[in-house]
mmCIF file of C-alpha atoms and ligand atoms in Angstrom:
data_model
loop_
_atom_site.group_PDB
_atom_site.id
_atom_site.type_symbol
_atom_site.label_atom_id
_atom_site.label_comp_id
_atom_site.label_asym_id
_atom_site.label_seq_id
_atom_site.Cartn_x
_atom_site.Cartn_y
_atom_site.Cartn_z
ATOM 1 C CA UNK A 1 0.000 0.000 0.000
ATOM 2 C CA UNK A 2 1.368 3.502 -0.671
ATOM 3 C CA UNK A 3 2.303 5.372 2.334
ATOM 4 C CA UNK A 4 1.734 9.208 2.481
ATOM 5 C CA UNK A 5 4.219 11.870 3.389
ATOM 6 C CA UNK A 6 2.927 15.036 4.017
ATOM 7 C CA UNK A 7 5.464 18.191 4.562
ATOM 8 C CA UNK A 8 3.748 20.951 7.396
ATOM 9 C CA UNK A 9 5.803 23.998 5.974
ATOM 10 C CA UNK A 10 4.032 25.982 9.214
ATOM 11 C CA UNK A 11 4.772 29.878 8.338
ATOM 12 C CA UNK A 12 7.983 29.195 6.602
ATOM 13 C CA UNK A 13 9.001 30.514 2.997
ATOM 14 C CA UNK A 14 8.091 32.923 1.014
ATOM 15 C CA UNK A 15 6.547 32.275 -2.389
ATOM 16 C CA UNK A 16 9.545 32.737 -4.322
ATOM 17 C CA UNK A 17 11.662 30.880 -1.394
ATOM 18 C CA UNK A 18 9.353 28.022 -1.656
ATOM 19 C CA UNK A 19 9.485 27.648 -5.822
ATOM 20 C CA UNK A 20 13.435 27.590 -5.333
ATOM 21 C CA UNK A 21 12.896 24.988 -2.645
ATOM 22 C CA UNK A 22 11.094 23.089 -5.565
ATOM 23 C CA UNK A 23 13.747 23.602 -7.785
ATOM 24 C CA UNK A 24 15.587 21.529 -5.536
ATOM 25 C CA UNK A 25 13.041 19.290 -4.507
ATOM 26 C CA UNK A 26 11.242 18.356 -7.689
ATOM 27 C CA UNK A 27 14.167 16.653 -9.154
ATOM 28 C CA UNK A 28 15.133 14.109 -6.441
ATOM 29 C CA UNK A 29 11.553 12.442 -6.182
ATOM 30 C CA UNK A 30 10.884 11.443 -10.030
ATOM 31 C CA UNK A 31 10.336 7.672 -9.981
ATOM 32 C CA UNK A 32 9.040 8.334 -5.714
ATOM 33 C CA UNK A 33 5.685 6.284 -5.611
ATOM 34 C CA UNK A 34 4.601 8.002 -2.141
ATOM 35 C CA UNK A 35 1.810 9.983 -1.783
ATOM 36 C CA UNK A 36 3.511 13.304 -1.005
ATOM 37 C CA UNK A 37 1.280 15.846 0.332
ATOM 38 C CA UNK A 38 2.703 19.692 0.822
ATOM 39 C CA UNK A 39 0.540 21.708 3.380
ATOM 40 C CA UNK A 40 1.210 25.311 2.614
ATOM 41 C CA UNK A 41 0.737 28.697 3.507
ATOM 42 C CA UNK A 42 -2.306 30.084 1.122
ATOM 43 C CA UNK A 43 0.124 32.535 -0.565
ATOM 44 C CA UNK A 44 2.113 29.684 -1.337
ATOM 45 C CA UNK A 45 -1.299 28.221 -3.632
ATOM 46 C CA UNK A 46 -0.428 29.609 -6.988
ATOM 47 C CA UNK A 47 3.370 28.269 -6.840
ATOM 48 C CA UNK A 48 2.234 24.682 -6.027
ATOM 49 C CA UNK A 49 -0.614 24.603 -8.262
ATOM 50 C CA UNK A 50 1.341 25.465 -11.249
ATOM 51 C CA UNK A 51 4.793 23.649 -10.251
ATOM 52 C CA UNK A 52 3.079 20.248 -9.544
ATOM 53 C CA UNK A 53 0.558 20.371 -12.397
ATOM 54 C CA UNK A 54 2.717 17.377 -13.965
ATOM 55 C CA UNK A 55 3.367 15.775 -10.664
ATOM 56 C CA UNK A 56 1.291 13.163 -8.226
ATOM 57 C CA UNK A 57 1.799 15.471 -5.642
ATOM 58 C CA UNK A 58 -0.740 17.328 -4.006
ATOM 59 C CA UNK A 59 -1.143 20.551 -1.745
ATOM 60 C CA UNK A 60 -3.310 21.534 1.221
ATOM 61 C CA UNK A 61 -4.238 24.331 3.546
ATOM 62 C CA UNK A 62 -2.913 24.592 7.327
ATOM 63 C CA UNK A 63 -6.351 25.780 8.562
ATOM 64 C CA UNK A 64 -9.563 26.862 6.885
ATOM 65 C CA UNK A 65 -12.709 28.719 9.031
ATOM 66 C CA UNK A 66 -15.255 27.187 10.399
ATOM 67 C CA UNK A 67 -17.387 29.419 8.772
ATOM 68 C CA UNK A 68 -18.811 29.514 4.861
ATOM 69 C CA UNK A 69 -18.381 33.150 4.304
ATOM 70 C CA UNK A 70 -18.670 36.800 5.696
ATOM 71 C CA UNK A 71 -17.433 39.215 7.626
ATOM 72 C CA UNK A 72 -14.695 36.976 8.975
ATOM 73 C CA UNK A 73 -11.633 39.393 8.854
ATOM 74 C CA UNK A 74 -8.420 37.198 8.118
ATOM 75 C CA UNK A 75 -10.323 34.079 7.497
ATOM 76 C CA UNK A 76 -9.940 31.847 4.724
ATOM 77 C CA UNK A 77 -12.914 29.144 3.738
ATOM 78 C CA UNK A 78 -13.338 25.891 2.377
ATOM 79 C CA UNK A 79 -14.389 26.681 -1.302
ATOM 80 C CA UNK A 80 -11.904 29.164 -1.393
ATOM 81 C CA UNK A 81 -8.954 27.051 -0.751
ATOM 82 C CA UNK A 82 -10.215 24.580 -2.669
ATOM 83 C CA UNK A 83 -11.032 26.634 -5.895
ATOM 84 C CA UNK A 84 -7.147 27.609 -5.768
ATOM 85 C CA UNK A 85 -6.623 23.909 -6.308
ATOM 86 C CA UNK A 86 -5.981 22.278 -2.723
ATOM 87 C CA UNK A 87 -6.827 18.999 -2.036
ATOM 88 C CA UNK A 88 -5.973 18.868 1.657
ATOM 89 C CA UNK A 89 -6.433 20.717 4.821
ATOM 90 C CA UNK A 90 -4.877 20.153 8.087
ATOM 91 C CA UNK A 91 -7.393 20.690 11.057
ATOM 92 C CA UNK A 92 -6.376 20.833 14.401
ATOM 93 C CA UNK A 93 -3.284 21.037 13.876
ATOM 94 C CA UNK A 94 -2.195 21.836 18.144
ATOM 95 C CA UNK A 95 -0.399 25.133 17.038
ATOM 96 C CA UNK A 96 -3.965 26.172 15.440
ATOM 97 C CA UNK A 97 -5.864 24.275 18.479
ATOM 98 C CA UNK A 98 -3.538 26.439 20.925
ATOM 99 C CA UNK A 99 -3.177 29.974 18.804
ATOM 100 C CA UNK A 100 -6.342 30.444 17.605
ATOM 101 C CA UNK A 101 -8.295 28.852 21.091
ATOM 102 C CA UNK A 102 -10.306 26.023 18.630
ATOM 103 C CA UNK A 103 -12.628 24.749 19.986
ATOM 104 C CA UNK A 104 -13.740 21.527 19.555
ATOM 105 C CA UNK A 105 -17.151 22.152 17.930
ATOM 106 C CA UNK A 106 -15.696 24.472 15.850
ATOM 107 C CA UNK A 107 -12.871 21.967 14.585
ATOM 108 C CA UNK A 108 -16.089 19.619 14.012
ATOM 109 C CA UNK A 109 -17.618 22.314 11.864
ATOM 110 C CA UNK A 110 -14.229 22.916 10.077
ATOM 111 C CA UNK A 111 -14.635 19.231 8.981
ATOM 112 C CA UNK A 112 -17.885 19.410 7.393
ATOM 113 C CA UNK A 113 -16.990 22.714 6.045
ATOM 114 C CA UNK A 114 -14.059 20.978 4.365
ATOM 115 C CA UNK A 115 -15.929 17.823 3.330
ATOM 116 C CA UNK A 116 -18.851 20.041 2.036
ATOM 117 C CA UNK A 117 -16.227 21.768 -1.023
ATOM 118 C CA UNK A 118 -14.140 18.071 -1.481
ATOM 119 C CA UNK A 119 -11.233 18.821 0.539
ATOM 120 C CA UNK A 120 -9.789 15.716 2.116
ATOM 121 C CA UNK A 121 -8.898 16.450 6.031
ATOM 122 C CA UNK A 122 -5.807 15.734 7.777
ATOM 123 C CA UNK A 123 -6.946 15.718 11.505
ATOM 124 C CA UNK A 124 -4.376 16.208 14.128
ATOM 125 C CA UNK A 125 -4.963 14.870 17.585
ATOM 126 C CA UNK A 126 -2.520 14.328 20.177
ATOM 127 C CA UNK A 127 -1.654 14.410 24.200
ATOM 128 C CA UNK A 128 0.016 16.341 26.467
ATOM 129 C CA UNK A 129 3.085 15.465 28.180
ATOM 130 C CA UNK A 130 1.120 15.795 31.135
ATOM 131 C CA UNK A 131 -1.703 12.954 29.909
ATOM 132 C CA UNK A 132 0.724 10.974 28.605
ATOM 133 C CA UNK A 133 2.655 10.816 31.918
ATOM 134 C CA UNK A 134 -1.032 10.139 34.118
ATOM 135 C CA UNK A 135 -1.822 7.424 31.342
ATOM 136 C CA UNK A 136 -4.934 9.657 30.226
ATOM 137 C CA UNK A 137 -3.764 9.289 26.592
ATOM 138 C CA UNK A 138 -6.570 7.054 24.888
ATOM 139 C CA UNK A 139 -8.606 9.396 26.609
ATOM 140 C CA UNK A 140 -7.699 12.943 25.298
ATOM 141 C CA UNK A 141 -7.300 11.564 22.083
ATOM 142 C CA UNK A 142 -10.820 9.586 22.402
ATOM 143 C CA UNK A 143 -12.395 13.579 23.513
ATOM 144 C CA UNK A 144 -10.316 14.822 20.205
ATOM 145 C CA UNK A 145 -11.262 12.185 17.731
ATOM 146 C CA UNK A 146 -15.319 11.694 19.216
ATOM 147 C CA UNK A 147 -15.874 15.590 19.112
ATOM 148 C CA UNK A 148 -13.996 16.106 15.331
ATOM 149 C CA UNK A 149 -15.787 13.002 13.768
ATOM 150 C CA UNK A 150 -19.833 14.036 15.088
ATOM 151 C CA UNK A 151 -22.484 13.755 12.826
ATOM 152 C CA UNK A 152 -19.976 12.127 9.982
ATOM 153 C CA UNK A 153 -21.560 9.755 7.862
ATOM 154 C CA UNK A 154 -19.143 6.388 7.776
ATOM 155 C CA UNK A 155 -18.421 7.078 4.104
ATOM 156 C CA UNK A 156 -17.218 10.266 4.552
ATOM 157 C CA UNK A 157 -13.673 8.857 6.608
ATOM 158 C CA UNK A 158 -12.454 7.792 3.107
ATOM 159 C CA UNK A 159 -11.594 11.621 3.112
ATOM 160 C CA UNK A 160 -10.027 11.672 6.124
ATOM 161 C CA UNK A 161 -6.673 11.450 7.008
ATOM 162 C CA UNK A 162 -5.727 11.241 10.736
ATOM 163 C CA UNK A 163 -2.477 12.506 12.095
ATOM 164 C CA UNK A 164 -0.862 11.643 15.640
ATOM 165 C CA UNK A 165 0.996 13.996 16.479
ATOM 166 C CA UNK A 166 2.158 14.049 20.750
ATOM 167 C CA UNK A 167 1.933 17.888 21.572
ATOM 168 C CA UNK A 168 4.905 17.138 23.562
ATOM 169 C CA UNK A 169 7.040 15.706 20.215
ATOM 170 C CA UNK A 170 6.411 18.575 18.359
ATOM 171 C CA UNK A 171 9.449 20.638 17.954
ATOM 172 C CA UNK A 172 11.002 19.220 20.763
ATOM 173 C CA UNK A 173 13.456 16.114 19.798
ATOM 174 C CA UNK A 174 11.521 13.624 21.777
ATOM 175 C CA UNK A 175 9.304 11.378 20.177
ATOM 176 C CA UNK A 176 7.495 8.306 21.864
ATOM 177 C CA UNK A 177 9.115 4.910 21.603
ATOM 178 C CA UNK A 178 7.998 2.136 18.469
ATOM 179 C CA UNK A 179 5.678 0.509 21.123
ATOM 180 C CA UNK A 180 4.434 3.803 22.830
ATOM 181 C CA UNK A 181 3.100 4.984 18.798
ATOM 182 C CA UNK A 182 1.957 1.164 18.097
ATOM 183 C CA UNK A 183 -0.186 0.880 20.838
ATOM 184 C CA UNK A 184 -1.661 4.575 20.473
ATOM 185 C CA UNK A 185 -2.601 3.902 17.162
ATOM 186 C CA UNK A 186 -4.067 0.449 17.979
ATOM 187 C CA UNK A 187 -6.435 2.729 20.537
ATOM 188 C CA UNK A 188 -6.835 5.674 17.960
ATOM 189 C CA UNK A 189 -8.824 2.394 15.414
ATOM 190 C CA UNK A 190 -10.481 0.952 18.749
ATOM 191 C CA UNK A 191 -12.270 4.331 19.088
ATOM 192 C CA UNK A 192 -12.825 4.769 15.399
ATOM 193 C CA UNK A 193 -14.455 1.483 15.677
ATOM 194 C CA UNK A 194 -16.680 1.997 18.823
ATOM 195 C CA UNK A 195 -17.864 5.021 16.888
ATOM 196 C CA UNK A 196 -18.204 3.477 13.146
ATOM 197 C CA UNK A 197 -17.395 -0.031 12.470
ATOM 198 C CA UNK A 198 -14.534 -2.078 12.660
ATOM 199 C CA UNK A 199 -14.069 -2.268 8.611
ATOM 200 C CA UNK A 200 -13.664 1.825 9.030
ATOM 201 C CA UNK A 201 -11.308 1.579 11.108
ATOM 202 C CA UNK A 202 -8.908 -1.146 9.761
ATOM 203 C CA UNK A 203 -9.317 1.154 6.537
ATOM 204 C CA UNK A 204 -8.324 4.802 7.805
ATOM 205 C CA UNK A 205 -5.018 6.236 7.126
ATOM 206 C CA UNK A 206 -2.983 6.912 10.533
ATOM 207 C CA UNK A 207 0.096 8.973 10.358
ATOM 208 C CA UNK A 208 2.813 9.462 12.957
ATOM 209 C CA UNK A 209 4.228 13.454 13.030
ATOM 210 C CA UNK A 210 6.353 15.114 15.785
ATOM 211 C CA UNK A 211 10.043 15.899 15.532
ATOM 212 C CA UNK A 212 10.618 12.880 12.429
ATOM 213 C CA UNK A 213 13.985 13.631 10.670
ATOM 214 C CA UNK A 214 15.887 11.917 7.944
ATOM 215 C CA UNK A 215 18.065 9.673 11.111
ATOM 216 C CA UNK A 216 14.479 8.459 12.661
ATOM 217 C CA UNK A 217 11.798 8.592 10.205
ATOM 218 C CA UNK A 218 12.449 4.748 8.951
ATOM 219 C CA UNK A 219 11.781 3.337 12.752
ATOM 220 C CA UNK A 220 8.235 5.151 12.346
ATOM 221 C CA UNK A 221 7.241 4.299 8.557
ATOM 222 C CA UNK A 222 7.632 0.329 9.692
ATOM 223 C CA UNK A 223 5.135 0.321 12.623
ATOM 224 C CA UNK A 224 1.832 -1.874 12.692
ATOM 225 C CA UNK A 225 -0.589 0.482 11.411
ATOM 226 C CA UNK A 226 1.203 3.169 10.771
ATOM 227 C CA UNK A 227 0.470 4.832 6.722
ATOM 228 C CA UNK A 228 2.748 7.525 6.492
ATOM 229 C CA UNK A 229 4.595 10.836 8.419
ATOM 230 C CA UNK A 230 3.436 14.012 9.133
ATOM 231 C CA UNK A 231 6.581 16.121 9.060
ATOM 232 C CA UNK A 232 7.348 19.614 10.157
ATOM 233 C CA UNK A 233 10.756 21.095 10.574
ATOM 234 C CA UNK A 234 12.340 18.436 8.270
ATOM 235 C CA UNK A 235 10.355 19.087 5.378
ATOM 236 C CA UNK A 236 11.711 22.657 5.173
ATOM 237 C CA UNK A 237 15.467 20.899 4.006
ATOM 238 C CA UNK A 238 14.638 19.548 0.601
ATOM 239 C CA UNK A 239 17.303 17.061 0.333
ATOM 240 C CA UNK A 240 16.328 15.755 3.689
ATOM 241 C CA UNK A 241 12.406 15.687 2.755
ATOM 242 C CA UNK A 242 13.129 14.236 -0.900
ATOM 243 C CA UNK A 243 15.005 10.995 1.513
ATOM 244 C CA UNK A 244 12.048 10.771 3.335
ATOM 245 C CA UNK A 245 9.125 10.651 0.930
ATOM 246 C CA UNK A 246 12.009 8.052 -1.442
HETATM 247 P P1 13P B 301 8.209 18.804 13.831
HETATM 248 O O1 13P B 301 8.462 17.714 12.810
HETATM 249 O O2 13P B 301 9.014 20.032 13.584
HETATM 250 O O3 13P B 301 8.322 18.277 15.228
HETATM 251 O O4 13P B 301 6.685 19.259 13.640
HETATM 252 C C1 13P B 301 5.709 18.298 13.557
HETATM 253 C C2 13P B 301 4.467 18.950 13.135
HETATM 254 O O5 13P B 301 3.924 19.783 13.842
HETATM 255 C C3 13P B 301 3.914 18.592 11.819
HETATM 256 O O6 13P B 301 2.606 19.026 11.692
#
């Protein structure tokens, strides 16, 4: 099965930085058979749309509003991110959760928004360091996951993409061990399960993200039920990111 690798640029680049990142990039993943996903600043759109035209490789948003249009200062929506030729959005990504005080009814919305205009959804859930540590993690991530997926139809998680990413590994060097992220995403189909149905849940893509590199990322792509990375500050070194998705 292919695996996806998706590249979380966060507020890095400029436009013109970013299409001489591809200039590097582009060339070192020709024969790559990994779904490679870039999720982009919005001014970043135009770049991507026109420099992977001949490519398999697709772009997304970091956020969209939970709202269809209006007087929404700042916001960007659904339709419009996907009329500039995304395929993706990130939601809950636990920089957006944290900046932006998401709540979780409003990430729900985000996700019908999103599913509403034929974006595909990358969900991020994760724990704290602190409900890791007092074993609360199936927990949060059962609160995350339960409050995100409401009022989804079953059919509609073949558009959804679901990202575990530890708050704690973000950004920080630490990551949990192979067994720690095996067992988490073991509980993260359980509750898909309790919620949908078993066949659901064997089916979902899970992806690992938080502080992968090009020494570490091969110990994550090989566990049990793992479909891919979710990779931040790695992804902005395009030698490094081209290793990864080969
Ligand atoms: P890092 O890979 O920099 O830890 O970031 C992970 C992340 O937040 C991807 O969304």
């Amino acid at each position: 099965m292919k695996k996806f690798v998706i590249g979380n640029f966060k507020m890095n680049t400029t436009p013109l930085q970013f299409s001489s990142y591809l200039d590097e990039f582009l060339p070192r993943i020709k024969e790559c058979k990994t779904n490679i996903i870039f999720c982009i600043p919005a001014t970043h759109f135009h770049v991507a749309k026109s420099r992977f035209d001949a490519t398999n490789i697709k772009f997304g948003a970091q956020n969209i509003s939970c709202e269809e249009s209006g007087a929404f200062t700042g916001e960007i929506s659904s339709s419009m991110v996907k009329e500039c030729g995304a395929d993706y959005t990130l939601i809950g990504h636990s920089e957006t959760r944290r900046r932006f005080k998401e709540t979780l009814e409003s990430l729900n919305q985000k996700i019908i928004r999103a599913l509403a205009v034929n974006l595909k959804v990358i969900l991020c859930i994760g724990e704290t360091k602190y409900e890791r540590s007092t074993r609360k993690t199936k927990l949060s991530l059962k609160r995350q996951l339960d409050s995100a997926l409401k009022g989804l139809y079953e059919n509609e998680l073949k558009n959804i993409i679901i990202a575990y990413e530890p708050i704690w590994s973000i950004g920080t060097g630490k990551t949990p061990n192979v067994k720690e992220i095996e067992t988490t995403v073991a509980d993260i189909r359980a509750i898909i399960s309790d919620s949908f149905t078993q066949r659901s849940a064997d089916k979902i893509n899970i992806l690992y993200g938080g502080s992968i590199n090009e020494s570490n990322f091969a110990q994550f792509v090989k566990i049990k039920g793992i479909n891919g990375l979710l990779v931040g500050g790695a992804c902005l070194n395009p030698k490094s990111f081209a290793n990864i998705c080969r």
